[in-house]
mmCIF file of C-alpha atoms and ligand atoms in Angstrom:
data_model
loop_
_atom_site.group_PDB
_atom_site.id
_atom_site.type_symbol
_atom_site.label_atom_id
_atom_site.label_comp_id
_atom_site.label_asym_id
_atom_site.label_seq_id
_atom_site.Cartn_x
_atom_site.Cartn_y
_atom_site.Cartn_z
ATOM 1 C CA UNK A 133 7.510 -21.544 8.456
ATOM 2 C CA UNK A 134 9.754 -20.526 10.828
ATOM 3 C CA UNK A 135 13.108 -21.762 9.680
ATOM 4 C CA UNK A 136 11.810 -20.511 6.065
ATOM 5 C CA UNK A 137 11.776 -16.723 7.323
ATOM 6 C CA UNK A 138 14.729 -17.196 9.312
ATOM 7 C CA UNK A 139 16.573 -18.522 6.138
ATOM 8 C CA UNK A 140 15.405 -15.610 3.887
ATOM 9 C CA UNK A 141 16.352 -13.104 6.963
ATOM 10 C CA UNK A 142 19.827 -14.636 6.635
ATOM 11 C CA UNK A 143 20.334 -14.509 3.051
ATOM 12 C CA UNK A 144 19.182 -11.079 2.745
ATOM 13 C CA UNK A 145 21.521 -10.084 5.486
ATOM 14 C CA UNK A 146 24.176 -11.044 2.971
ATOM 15 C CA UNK A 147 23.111 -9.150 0.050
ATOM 16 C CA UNK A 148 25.282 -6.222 -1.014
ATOM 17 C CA UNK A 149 23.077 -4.559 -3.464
ATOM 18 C CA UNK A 150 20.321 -3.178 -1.307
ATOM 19 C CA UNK A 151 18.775 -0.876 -3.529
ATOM 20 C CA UNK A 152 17.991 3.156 -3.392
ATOM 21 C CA UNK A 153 16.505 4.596 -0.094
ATOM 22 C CA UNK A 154 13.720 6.961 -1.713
ATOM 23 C CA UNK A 155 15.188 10.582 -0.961
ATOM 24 C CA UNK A 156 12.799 12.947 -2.851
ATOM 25 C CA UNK A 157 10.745 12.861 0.439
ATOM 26 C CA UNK A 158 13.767 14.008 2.086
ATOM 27 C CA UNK A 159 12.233 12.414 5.713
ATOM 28 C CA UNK A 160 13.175 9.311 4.656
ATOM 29 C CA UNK A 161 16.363 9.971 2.925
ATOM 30 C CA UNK A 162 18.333 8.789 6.425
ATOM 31 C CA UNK A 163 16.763 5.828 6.568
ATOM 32 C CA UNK A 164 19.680 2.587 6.813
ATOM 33 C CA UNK A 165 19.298 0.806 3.921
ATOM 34 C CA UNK A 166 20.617 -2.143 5.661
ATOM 35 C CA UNK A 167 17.485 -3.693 7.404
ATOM 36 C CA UNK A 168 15.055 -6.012 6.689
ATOM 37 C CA UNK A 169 11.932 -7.465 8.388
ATOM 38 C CA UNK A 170 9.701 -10.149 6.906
ATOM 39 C CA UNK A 171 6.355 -10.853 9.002
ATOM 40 C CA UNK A 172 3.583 -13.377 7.708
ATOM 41 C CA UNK A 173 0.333 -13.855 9.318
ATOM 42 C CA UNK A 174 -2.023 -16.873 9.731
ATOM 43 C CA UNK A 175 -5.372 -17.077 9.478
ATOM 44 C CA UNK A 176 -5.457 -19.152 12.397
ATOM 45 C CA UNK A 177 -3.812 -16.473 14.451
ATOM 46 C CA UNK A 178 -0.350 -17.689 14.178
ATOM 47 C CA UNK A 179 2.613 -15.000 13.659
ATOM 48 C CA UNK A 180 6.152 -15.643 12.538
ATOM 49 C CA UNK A 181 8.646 -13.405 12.247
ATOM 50 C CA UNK A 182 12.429 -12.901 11.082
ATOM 51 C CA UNK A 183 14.566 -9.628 10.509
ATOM 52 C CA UNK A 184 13.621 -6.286 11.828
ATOM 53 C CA UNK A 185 10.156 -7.350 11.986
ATOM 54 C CA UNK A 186 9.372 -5.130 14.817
ATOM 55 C CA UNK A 187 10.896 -1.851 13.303
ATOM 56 C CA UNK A 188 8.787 0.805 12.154
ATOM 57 C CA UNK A 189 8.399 2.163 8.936
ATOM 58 C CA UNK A 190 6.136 4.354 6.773
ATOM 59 C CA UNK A 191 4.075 2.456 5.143
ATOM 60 C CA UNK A 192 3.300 4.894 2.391
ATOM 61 C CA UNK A 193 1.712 3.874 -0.756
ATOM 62 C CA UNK A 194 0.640 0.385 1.104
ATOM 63 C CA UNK A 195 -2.066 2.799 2.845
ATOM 64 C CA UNK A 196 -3.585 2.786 -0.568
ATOM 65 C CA UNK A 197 -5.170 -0.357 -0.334
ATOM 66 C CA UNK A 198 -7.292 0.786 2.883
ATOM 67 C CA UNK A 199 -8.431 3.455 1.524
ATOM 68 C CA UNK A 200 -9.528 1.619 -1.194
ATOM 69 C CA UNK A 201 -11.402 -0.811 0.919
ATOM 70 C CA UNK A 202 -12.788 2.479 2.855
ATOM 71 C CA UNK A 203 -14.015 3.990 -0.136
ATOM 72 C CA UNK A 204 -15.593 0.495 -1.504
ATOM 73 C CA UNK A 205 -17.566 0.803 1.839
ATOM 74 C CA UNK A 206 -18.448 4.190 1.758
ATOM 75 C CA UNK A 207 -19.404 4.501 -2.376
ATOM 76 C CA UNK A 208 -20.004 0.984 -3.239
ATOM 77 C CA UNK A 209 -19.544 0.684 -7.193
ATOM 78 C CA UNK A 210 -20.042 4.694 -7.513
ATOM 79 C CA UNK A 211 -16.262 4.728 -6.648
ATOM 80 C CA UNK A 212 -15.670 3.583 -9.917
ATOM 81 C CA UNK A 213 -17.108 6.563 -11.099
ATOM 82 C CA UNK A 214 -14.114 8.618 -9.362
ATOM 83 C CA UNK A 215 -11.028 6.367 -10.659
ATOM 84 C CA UNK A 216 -10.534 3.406 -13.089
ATOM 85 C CA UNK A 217 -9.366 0.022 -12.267
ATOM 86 C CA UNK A 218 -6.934 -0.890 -15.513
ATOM 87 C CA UNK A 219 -3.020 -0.995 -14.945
ATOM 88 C CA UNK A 220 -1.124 1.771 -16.282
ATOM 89 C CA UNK A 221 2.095 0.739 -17.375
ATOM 90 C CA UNK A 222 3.449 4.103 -16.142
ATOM 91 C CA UNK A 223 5.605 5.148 -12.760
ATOM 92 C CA UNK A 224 3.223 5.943 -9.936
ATOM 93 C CA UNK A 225 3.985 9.783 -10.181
ATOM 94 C CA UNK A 226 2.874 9.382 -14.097
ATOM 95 C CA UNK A 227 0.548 12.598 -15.403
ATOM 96 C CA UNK A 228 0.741 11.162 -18.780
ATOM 97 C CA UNK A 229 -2.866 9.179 -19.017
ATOM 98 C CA UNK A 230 -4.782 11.736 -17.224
ATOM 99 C CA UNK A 231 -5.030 13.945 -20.405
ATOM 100 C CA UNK A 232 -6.169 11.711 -22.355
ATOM 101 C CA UNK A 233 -8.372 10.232 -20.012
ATOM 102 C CA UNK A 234 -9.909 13.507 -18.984
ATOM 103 C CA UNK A 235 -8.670 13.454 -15.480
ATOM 104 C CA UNK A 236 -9.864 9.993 -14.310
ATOM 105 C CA UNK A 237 -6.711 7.972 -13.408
ATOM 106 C CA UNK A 238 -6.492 4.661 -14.261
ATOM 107 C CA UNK A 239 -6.688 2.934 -10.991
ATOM 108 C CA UNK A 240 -6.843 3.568 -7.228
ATOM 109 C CA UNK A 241 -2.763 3.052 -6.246
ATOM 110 C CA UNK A 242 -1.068 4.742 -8.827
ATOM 111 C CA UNK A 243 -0.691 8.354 -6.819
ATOM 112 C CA UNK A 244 -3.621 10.310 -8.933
ATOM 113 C CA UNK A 245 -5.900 7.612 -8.102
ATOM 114 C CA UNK A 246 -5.042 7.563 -4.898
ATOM 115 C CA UNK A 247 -5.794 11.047 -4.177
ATOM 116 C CA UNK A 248 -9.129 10.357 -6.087
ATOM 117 C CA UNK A 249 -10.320 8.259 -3.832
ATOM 118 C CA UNK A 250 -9.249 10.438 -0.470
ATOM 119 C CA UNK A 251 -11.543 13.293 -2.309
ATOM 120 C CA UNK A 252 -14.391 10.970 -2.568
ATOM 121 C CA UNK A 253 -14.230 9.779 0.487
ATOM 122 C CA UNK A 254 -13.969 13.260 2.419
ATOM 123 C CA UNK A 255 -17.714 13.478 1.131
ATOM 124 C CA UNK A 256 -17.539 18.013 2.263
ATOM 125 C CA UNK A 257 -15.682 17.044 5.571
ATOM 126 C CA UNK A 258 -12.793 18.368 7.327
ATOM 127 C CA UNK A 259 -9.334 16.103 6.308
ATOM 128 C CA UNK A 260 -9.180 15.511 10.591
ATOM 129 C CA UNK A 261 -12.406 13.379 10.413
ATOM 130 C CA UNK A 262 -11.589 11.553 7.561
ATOM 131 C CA UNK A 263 -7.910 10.996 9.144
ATOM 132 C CA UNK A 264 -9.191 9.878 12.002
ATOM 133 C CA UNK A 265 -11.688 7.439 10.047
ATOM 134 C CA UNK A 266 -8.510 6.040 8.262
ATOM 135 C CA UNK A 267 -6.626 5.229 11.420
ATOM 136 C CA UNK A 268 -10.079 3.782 13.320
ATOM 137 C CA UNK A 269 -9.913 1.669 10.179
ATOM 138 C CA UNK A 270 -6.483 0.570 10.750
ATOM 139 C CA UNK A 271 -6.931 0.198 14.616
ATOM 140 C CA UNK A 272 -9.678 -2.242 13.842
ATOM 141 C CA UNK A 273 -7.654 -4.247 11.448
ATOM 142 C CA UNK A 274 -4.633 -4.860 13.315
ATOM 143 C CA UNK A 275 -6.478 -4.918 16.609
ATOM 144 C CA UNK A 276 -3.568 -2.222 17.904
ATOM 145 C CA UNK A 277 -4.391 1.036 18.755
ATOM 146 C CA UNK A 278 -0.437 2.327 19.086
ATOM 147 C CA UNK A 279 -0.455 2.797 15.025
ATOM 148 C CA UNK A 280 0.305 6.469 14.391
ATOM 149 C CA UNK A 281 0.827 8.955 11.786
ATOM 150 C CA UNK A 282 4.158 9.889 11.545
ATOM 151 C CA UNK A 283 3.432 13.939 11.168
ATOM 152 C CA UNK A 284 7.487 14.780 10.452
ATOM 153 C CA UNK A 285 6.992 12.236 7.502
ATOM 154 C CA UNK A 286 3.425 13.999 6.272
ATOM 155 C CA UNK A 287 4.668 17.861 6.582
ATOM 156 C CA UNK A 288 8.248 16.589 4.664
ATOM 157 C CA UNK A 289 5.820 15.650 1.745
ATOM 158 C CA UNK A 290 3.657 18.520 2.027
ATOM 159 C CA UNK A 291 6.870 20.338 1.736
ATOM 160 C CA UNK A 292 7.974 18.964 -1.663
ATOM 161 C CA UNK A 293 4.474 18.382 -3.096
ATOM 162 C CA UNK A 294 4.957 19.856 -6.402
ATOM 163 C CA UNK A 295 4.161 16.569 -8.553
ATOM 164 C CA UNK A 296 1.009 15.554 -6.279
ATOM 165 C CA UNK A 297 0.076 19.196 -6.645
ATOM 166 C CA UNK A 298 0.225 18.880 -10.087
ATOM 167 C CA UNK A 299 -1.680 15.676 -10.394
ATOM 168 C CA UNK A 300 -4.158 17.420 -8.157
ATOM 169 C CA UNK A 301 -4.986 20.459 -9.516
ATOM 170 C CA UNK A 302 -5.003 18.699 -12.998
ATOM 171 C CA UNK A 303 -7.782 16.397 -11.979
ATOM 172 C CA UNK A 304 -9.353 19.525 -10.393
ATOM 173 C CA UNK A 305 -9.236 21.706 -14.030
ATOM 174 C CA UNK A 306 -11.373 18.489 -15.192
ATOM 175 C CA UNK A 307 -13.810 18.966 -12.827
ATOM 176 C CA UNK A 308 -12.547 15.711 -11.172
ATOM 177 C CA UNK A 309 -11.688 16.797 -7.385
ATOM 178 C CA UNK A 310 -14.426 18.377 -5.085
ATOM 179 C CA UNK A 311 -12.613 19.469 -2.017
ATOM 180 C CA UNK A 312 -9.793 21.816 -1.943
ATOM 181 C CA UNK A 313 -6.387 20.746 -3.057
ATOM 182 C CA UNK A 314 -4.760 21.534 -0.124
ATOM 183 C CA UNK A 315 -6.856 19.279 1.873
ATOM 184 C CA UNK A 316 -7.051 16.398 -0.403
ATOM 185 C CA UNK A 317 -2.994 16.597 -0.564
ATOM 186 C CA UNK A 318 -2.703 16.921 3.544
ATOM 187 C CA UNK A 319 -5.278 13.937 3.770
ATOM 188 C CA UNK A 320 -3.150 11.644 1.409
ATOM 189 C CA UNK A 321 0.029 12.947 2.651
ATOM 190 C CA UNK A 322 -0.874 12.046 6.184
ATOM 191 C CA UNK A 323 -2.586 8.591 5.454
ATOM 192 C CA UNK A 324 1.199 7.491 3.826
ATOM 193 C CA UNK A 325 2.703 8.354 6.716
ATOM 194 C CA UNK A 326 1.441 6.064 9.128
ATOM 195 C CA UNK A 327 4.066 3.992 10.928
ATOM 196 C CA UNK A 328 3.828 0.296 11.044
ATOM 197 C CA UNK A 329 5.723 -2.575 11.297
ATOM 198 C CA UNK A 330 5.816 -6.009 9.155
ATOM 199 C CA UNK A 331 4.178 -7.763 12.366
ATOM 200 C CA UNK A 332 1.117 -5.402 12.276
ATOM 201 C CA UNK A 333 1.613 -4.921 8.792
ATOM 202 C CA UNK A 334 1.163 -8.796 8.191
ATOM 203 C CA UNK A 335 -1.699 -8.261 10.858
ATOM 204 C CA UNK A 336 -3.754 -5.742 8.902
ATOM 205 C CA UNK A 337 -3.786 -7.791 5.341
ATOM 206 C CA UNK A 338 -5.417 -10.788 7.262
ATOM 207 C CA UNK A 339 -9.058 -9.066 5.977
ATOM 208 C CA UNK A 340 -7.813 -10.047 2.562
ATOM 209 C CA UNK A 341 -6.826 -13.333 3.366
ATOM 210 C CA UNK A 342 -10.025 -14.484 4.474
ATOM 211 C CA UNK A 343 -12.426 -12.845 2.117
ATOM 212 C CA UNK A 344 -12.979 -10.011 3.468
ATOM 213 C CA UNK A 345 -14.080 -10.932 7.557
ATOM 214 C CA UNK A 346 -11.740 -9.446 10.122
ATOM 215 C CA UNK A 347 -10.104 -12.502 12.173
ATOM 216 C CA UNK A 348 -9.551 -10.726 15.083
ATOM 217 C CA UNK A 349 -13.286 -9.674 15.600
ATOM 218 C CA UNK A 350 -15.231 -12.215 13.317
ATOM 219 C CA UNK A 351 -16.642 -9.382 12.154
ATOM 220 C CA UNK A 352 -17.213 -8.439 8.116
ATOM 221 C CA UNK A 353 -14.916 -5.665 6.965
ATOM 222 C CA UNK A 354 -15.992 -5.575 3.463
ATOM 223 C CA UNK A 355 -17.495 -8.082 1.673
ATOM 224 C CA UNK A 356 -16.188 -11.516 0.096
ATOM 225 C CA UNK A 357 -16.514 -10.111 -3.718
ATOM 226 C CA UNK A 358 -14.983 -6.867 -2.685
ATOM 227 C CA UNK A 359 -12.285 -8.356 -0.589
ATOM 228 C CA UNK A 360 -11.431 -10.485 -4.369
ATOM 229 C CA UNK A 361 -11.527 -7.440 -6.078
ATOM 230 C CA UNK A 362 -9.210 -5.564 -4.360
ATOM 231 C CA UNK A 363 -6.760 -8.544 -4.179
ATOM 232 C CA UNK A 364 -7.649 -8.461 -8.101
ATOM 233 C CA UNK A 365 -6.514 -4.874 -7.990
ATOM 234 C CA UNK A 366 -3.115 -5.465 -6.215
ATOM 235 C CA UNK A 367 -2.467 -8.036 -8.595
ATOM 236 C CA UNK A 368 -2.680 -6.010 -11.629
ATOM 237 C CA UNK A 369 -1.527 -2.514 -10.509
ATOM 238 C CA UNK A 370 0.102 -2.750 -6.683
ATOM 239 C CA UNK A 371 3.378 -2.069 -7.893
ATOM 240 C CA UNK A 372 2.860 0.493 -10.818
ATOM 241 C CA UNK A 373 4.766 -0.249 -13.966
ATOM 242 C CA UNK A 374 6.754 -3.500 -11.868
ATOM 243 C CA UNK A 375 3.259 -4.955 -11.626
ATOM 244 C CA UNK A 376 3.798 -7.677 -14.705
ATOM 245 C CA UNK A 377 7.248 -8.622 -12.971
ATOM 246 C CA UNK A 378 6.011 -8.760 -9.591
ATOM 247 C CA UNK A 379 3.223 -11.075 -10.515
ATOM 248 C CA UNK A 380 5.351 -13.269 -12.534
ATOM 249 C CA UNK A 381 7.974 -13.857 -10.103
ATOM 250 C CA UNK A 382 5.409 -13.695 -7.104
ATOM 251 C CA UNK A 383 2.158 -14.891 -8.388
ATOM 252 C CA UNK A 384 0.205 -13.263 -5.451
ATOM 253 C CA UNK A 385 -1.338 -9.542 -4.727
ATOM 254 C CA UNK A 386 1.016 -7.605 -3.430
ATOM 255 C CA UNK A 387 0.975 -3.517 -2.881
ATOM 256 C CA UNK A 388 4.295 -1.722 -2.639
ATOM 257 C CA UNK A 389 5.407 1.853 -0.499
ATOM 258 C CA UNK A 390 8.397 3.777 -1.250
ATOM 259 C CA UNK A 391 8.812 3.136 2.521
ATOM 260 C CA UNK A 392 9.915 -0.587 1.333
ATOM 261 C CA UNK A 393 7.190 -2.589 2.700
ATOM 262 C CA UNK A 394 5.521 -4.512 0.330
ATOM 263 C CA UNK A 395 2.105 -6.330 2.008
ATOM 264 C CA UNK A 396 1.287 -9.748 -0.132
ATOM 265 C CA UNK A 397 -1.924 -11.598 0.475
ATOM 266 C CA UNK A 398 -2.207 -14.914 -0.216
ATOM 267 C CA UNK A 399 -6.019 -16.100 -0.241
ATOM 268 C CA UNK A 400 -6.808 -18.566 2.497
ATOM 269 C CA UNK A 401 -3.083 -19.334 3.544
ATOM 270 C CA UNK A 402 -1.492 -15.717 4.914
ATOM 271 C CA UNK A 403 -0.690 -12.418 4.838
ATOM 272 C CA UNK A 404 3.215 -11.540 4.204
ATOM 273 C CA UNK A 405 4.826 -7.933 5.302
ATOM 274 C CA UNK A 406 8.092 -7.210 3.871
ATOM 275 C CA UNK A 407 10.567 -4.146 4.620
ATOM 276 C CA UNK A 408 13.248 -3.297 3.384
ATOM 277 C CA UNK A 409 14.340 0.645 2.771
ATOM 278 C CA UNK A 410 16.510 0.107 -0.804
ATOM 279 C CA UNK A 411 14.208 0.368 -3.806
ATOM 280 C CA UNK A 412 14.649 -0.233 -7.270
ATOM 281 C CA UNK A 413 14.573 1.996 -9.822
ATOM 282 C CA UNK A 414 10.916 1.616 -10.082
ATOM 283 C CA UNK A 415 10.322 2.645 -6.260
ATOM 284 C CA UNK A 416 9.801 -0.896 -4.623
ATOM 285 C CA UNK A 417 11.554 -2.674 -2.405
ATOM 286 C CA UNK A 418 14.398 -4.080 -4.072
ATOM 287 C CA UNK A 419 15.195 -6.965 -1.623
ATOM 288 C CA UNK A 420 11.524 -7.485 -0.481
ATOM 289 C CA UNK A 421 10.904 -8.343 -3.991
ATOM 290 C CA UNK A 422 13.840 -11.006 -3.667
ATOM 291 C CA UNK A 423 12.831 -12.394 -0.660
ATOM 292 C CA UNK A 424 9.038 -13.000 -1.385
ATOM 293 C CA UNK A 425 10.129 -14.525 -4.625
ATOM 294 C CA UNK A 426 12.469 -16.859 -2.321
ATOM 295 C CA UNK A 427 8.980 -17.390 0.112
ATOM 296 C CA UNK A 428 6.750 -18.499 -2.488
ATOM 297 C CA UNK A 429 9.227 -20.763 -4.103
ATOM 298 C CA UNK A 430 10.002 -22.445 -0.415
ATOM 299 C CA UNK A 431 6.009 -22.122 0.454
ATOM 300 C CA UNK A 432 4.110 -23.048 -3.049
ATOM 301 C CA UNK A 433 1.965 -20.317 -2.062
ATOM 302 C CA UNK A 434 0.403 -18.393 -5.490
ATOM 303 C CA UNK A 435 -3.001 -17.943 -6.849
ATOM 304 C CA UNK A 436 -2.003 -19.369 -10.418
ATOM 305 C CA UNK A 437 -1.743 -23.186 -8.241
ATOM 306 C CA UNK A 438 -2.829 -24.874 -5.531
HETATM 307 N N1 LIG B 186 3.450 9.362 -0.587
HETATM 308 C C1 LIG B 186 4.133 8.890 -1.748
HETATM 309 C C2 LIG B 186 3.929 9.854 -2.891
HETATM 310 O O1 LIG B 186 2.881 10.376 -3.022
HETATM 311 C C3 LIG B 186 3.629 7.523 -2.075
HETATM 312 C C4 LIG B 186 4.326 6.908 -3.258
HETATM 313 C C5 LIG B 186 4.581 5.438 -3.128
HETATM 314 O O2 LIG B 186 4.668 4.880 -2.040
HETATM 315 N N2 LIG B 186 4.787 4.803 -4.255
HETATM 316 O O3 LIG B 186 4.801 10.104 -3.697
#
């Protein structure tokens, strides 16, 4: 495993065409394009690592998939009620659907469903308790209580917020959002900021590796058909309208961050963090896409074989 990561590390040291850092949160517009960290974790508690694997990044969009599992705890099935769960075929900052769906985006990671799911899980309280929920959540998962928000990141969004303002408030004119847009936006703006690196990155997916128990602790963190469904999820709609393409050159969940770190989970084996700043023209990571479709062809790891 080692020499695999190391070999990918290398190779993507090489590459020339790195990809877009994502500048329209203008935070991480100065962000060098030229690093890369791979991290995958084991089950077993074993860790490998290559590249800048201990360099921290915001996670962004990734966060989506813990709030997901948050608000699967919290709702159960009523969640459902809130968001859908069918791709959408659009960018993640896509409007389009929600007319004609009457507010209700399609699923929980494209940006509208995202912030759907922050307003049900606020549930009337203040966006600091439900803040500090999300990071308890993440402490847990990665067993590391150093993982912050990064509030320069959070305030640079909340500063150019005018298309999750309008995904907001058009949810809100269908009745869709309880809580004040404001808070709903701060609360999502705040839960993509958080800093991690691939290491605890890689950490944090283990839940999904191991249907749902936290490896750490032993202890259940949502359960087994849950912990599927969400890996279902990531299959279908982690990275927007690059979902089809991810899963055909990848064949395992995976959820993308305009950050660049992609977290894949392959059931039973490992849990894979990626970084790397430049983005395609879709938002993910250009060469973390490259390099996990180098892993799984040097692993075998993918859900469509065994
Ligand atoms: N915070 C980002 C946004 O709302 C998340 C987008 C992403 O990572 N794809 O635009």
């Amino acid at each position: 495993m080692q020499q695999i990561l190391d070999n990918i590390a290398a190779q993507m040291a090489l590459e020339t065409d790195r990809g877009k850092v994502a500048d329209y949160i203008p935070q991480l517009a100065h962000i060098d394009p030229n690093q890369f960290g791979i991290a995958v974790a084991t089950p077993d508690g074993q860790m490998y690592t290559a590249g800048n694997a201990s360099t921290l990044f915001s996670i962004q969009s990734i966060s989506k998939v813990f709030t997901l599992t948050i608000g699967l705890g919290k709702l159960g099935d009523g969640l459902w009620t809130h968001v859908g769960r069918e791709p959408s075929g659009d960018p993640f900052n896509s409007i389009v659907m929600l007319e004609h769906e009457t507010g209700r985006p399609r699923n929980p990671f494209i940006n509208a469903g995202a912030i759907a799911v922050v307003d049900a899980i606020m549930m009337g309280h203040e966006p600091k308790e439900i803040l500090g929920e999300i990071l308890q959540f993440v402490h847990f998962i990665t067993d590391d209580e150093s993982i912050r928000f990064d509030h320069k990141v959070a305030a640079s969004e909340m500063e150019h917020k005018d298309r999750n303002a309008s995904l907001a408030y058009f949810m809100k004119s269908f009745g869709r959002l309880k809580h004040d847009v404001d808070k709903v936006l701060g609360t999502y703006f705040h839960q993509c900021s958080i800093a991690m690196n691939c290491q605890q990155l890689a950490s944090a997916g283990l839940y999904l590796v191991s249907n749902g128990v936290d490896k750490h602790s032993g202890v259940r963190v949502i359960n087994e058909h849950r912990a599927r469904r969400i890996n279902s999820l990531m299959m279908m709609c982690g990275h927007y309208d690059g979902s089809g393409e991810f899963a055909y050159r990848v064949g395992l969940p995976g959820k993308s961050g305009v950050g660049g770190g992609i977290l894949t989970i392959a059931p039973g084996k490992g849990s894979i963090a990626v970084w790397s700043p430049g983005l395609d023209h879709i938002g993910n990571s250009k060469l973390g896409l490259k390099a996990l479709e180098m892993f799984v062809q040097e692993t075998g790891w993918s859900v469509f074989a065994q």
